[in-house]
Amino acid sequence: CAIFWAVYPINSIIVKKAPEYKGVDPQAAPLVNEWLELAKERKIEFKNKVTVGFKDIKDGATVGLCTYGSNFREIDIDKSFWKNYRDISKKVLVWHEISHCYCHRGHDYGNGEKYENEDGDAIKPYPQEGLFKDGCPISIMFPIIVEDSCFVYHYQEYVDEMFNRCIPY
């Protein structure tokens, strides 16, 4: 079954004047560190740090979001999602959001083709060229959390594609 939790892009409607968290919450730290190690293996270096924390997002189906502040970037992860979903879904969510924050990635794939229209609304049905033949998205930057089975089956493709067009923060 599909997971219909939305993950929102960097152009979030929520505005923060300052970060809410200090550092990375210990629950998310192993996933953040794993992602940063994958970036390092690809010789991608970051000059800034992204903070990560948990809260009740209370915005429809939103379970994660990356906020760009004037001098910070921060990820909010929904507490209920974290409590109720498996480890693979948690990794997909954190890696998706961290790719927004650290790499300035949008909901895109391939050479920058978008999964959404100019207004940031997800296009339905999704473009066939943005999906593998088995129906799985070809990017972890798909606007809906990639299903666990897709992530396991296409893991290496997701990792490789995730760092495409990374603009280091």
mmCIF file of C-alpha atoms in Angstrom:
data_model
loop_
_atom_site.group_PDB
_atom_site.id
_atom_site.type_symbol
_atom_site.label_atom_id
_atom_site.label_comp_id
_atom_site.label_asym_id
_atom_site.label_seq_id
_atom_site.Cartn_x
_atom_site.Cartn_y
_atom_site.Cartn_z
ATOM 1 C CA CYS A 1 0.000 0.000 0.000
ATOM 2 C CA ALA A 2 1.158 3.541 -0.691
ATOM 3 C CA ILE A 3 2.119 5.977 2.007
ATOM 4 C CA PHE A 4 0.273 9.201 1.309
ATOM 5 C CA TRP A 5 2.231 11.443 3.606
ATOM 6 C CA ALA A 6 3.354 14.647 1.993
ATOM 7 C CA VAL A 7 6.822 16.038 2.339
ATOM 8 C CA TYR A 8 6.972 19.727 1.637
ATOM 9 C CA PRO A 9 9.551 21.618 -0.404
ATOM 10 C CA ILE A 10 11.887 24.369 0.617
ATOM 11 C CA ASN A 11 9.255 27.031 -0.196
ATOM 12 C CA SER A 12 7.251 26.163 2.875
ATOM 13 C CA ILE A 13 4.434 28.482 3.882
ATOM 14 C CA ILE A 14 5.676 28.355 7.481
ATOM 15 C CA VAL A 15 8.065 31.193 8.279
ATOM 16 C CA LYS A 16 10.556 31.000 11.136
ATOM 17 C CA LYS A 17 12.556 33.976 12.316
ATOM 18 C CA ALA A 18 15.062 31.781 14.129
ATOM 19 C CA PRO A 19 15.793 28.059 14.479
ATOM 20 C CA GLU A 20 13.753 26.184 17.071
ATOM 21 C CA TYR A 21 16.357 23.475 17.675
ATOM 22 C CA LYS A 22 19.998 23.291 18.645
ATOM 23 C CA GLY A 23 21.845 20.738 16.561
ATOM 24 C CA VAL A 24 20.262 17.477 15.473
ATOM 25 C CA ASP A 25 17.851 15.558 17.689
ATOM 26 C CA PRO A 26 19.521 12.287 18.806
ATOM 27 C CA GLN A 27 16.664 10.250 17.288
ATOM 28 C CA ALA A 28 17.458 11.583 13.811
ATOM 29 C CA ALA A 29 21.242 11.929 14.240
ATOM 30 C CA PRO A 30 22.221 8.456 12.917
ATOM 31 C CA LEU A 31 20.251 9.046 9.693
ATOM 32 C CA VAL A 32 21.660 12.558 9.263
ATOM 33 C CA ASN A 33 25.198 11.280 9.877
ATOM 34 C CA GLU A 34 24.732 8.439 7.387
ATOM 35 C CA TRP A 35 23.532 10.927 4.749
ATOM 36 C CA LEU A 36 26.457 13.269 5.454
ATOM 37 C CA GLU A 37 28.872 10.334 5.100
ATOM 38 C CA LEU A 38 27.351 9.454 1.706
ATOM 39 C CA ALA A 39 27.847 13.090 0.651
ATOM 40 C CA LYS A 40 31.448 13.001 1.859
ATOM 41 C CA GLU A 41 32.102 9.845 -0.188
ATOM 42 C CA ARG A 42 31.005 11.900 -3.208
ATOM 43 C CA LYS A 43 33.362 14.736 -2.212
ATOM 44 C CA ILE A 44 30.471 17.063 -1.365
ATOM 45 C CA GLU A 45 31.289 19.376 1.529
ATOM 46 C CA PHE A 46 28.998 21.699 3.441
ATOM 47 C CA LYS A 47 30.011 24.943 5.148
ATOM 48 C CA ASN A 48 26.882 25.201 7.286
ATOM 49 C CA LYS A 49 24.891 22.948 9.598
ATOM 50 C CA VAL A 50 21.192 22.127 9.394
ATOM 51 C CA THR A 51 19.267 21.710 12.644
ATOM 52 C CA VAL A 52 16.703 18.909 13.004
ATOM 53 C CA GLY A 53 13.939 18.444 15.552
ATOM 54 C CA PHE A 54 10.528 16.967 16.228
ATOM 55 C CA LYS A 55 7.163 18.644 16.710
ATOM 56 C CA ASP A 56 3.462 18.241 15.954
ATOM 57 C CA ILE A 57 3.348 19.773 12.480
ATOM 58 C CA LYS A 58 -0.472 19.888 12.269
ATOM 59 C CA ASP A 59 -0.637 20.808 8.590
ATOM 60 C CA GLY A 60 -2.684 18.228 6.723
ATOM 61 C CA ALA A 61 -0.596 15.277 5.620
ATOM 62 C CA THR A 62 2.727 17.072 6.093
ATOM 63 C CA VAL A 63 5.214 14.939 8.032
ATOM 64 C CA GLY A 64 8.446 16.768 7.334
ATOM 65 C CA LEU A 65 9.589 20.138 6.184
ATOM 66 C CA CYS A 66 12.761 22.080 5.501
ATOM 67 C CA THR A 67 12.703 25.768 6.369
ATOM 68 C CA TYR A 68 15.150 28.258 4.888
ATOM 69 C CA GLY A 69 15.717 31.108 7.313
ATOM 70 C CA SER A 70 17.757 34.241 6.694
ATOM 71 C CA ASN A 71 20.863 32.607 8.173
ATOM 72 C CA PHE A 72 19.777 29.054 8.992
ATOM 73 C CA ARG A 73 18.097 25.945 7.617
ATOM 74 C CA GLU A 74 16.038 23.657 9.775
ATOM 75 C CA ILE A 75 14.072 20.436 9.449
ATOM 76 C CA ASP A 76 10.857 19.718 11.341
ATOM 77 C CA ILE A 77 9.751 16.095 11.586
ATOM 78 C CA ASP A 78 6.257 15.198 12.738
ATOM 79 C CA LYS A 79 6.291 13.353 16.084
ATOM 80 C CA SER A 80 3.310 11.161 15.220
ATOM 81 C CA PHE A 81 4.860 10.013 11.949
ATOM 82 C CA TRP A 82 8.116 9.158 13.724
ATOM 83 C CA LYS A 83 6.270 7.163 16.367
ATOM 84 C CA ASN A 84 4.075 5.197 13.958
ATOM 85 C CA TYR A 85 6.249 4.366 10.936
ATOM 86 C CA ARG A 86 9.045 1.903 10.245
ATOM 87 C CA ASP A 87 12.730 2.700 10.157
ATOM 88 C CA ILE A 88 12.888 2.678 6.345
ATOM 89 C CA SER A 89 10.150 5.320 6.079
ATOM 90 C CA LYS A 90 11.949 7.418 8.694
ATOM 91 C CA LYS A 91 15.164 7.218 6.660
ATOM 92 C CA VAL A 92 13.345 8.192 3.465
ATOM 93 C CA LEU A 93 11.771 11.195 5.216
ATOM 94 C CA VAL A 94 15.017 12.433 6.787
ATOM 95 C CA TRP A 95 17.044 11.928 3.597
ATOM 96 C CA HIS A 96 14.377 13.697 1.538
ATOM 97 C CA GLU A 97 14.245 16.704 3.859
ATOM 98 C CA ILE A 98 17.989 16.882 4.310
ATOM 99 C CA SER A 99 18.403 16.869 0.521
ATOM 100 C CA HIS A 100 16.152 19.945 0.427
ATOM 101 C CA CYS A 101 18.117 21.697 3.180
ATOM 102 C CA TYR A 102 21.726 20.698 2.475
ATOM 103 C CA CYS A 103 21.585 20.377 -1.332
ATOM 104 C CA HIS A 104 18.846 22.843 -2.294
ATOM 105 C CA ARG A 105 16.990 20.060 -4.099
ATOM 106 C CA GLY A 106 13.358 20.503 -5.068
ATOM 107 C CA HIS A 107 10.761 17.871 -5.856
ATOM 108 C CA ASP A 108 12.599 16.880 -8.991
ATOM 109 C CA TYR A 109 14.394 14.042 -10.735
ATOM 110 C CA GLY A 110 16.819 13.336 -13.551
ATOM 111 C CA ASN A 111 18.181 16.575 -14.981
ATOM 112 C CA GLY A 112 15.894 18.734 -12.860
ATOM 113 C CA GLU A 113 12.484 17.713 -14.188
ATOM 114 C CA LYS A 114 9.848 18.681 -11.648
ATOM 115 C CA TYR A 115 7.243 16.456 -10.017
ATOM 116 C CA GLU A 116 5.143 19.570 -9.404
ATOM 117 C CA ASN A 117 3.942 22.599 -11.315
ATOM 118 C CA GLU A 118 5.176 26.190 -10.986
ATOM 119 C CA ASP A 119 2.886 26.853 -8.006
ATOM 120 C CA GLY A 120 4.484 23.995 -6.078
ATOM 121 C CA ASP A 121 1.368 21.848 -6.381
ATOM 122 C CA ALA A 122 2.044 18.195 -7.003
ATOM 123 C CA ILE A 123 1.024 17.104 -10.474
ATOM 124 C CA LYS A 124 -1.304 14.122 -10.585
ATOM 125 C CA PRO A 125 -0.877 11.756 -12.192
ATOM 126 C CA TYR A 126 2.870 11.966 -11.869
ATOM 127 C CA PRO A 127 4.874 12.092 -15.100
ATOM 128 C CA GLN A 128 5.649 8.584 -16.343
ATOM 129 C CA GLU A 129 9.246 9.556 -17.102
ATOM 130 C CA GLY A 130 9.670 10.307 -13.375
ATOM 131 C CA LEU A 131 8.872 6.705 -12.457
ATOM 132 C CA PHE A 132 10.676 3.397 -12.868
ATOM 133 C CA LYS A 133 8.839 0.753 -14.930
ATOM 134 C CA ASP A 134 7.646 -0.824 -11.678
ATOM 135 C CA GLY A 135 5.879 2.439 -10.739
ATOM 136 C CA CYS A 136 8.399 3.520 -8.098
ATOM 137 C CA PRO A 137 9.577 7.141 -8.317
ATOM 138 C CA ILE A 138 13.085 7.506 -9.752
ATOM 139 C CA SER A 139 14.004 10.056 -7.063
ATOM 140 C CA ILE A 140 13.789 10.212 -3.296
ATOM 141 C CA MET A 141 12.737 13.815 -3.975
ATOM 142 C CA PHE A 142 9.272 12.589 -5.022
ATOM 143 C CA PRO A 143 6.738 14.800 -3.161
ATOM 144 C CA ILE A 144 5.211 11.806 -1.362
ATOM 145 C CA ILE A 145 7.339 9.521 0.803
ATOM 146 C CA VAL A 146 8.750 6.726 -1.334
ATOM 147 C CA GLU A 147 7.344 3.359 -0.293
ATOM 148 C CA ASP A 148 9.620 1.108 1.765
ATOM 149 C CA SER A 149 9.680 -1.599 -0.932
ATOM 150 C CA CYS A 150 10.714 0.940 -3.589
ATOM 151 C CA PHE A 151 13.464 2.299 -1.346
ATOM 152 C CA VAL A 152 14.870 -1.162 -0.675
ATOM 153 C CA TYR A 153 14.664 -2.290 -4.306
ATOM 154 C CA HIS A 154 16.078 0.947 -5.797
ATOM 155 C CA TYR A 155 18.344 1.949 -2.904
ATOM 156 C CA GLN A 156 21.502 2.579 -4.949
ATOM 157 C CA GLU A 157 19.636 4.537 -7.619
ATOM 158 C CA TYR A 158 18.073 6.735 -4.922
ATOM 159 C CA VAL A 159 21.413 7.368 -3.230
ATOM 160 C CA ASP A 160 23.118 8.247 -6.517
ATOM 161 C CA GLU A 161 20.269 10.475 -7.730
ATOM 162 C CA MET A 162 19.855 12.188 -4.360
ATOM 163 C CA PHE A 163 23.175 14.013 -4.765
ATOM 164 C CA ASN A 164 22.619 15.047 -8.398
ATOM 165 C CA ARG A 165 22.694 18.814 -8.791
ATOM 166 C CA CYS A 166 23.576 19.261 -5.108
ATOM 167 C CA ILE A 167 24.268 22.911 -4.339
ATOM 168 C CA PRO A 168 26.057 22.595 -0.982
ATOM 169 C CA TYR A 169 24.763 24.725 1.885
#
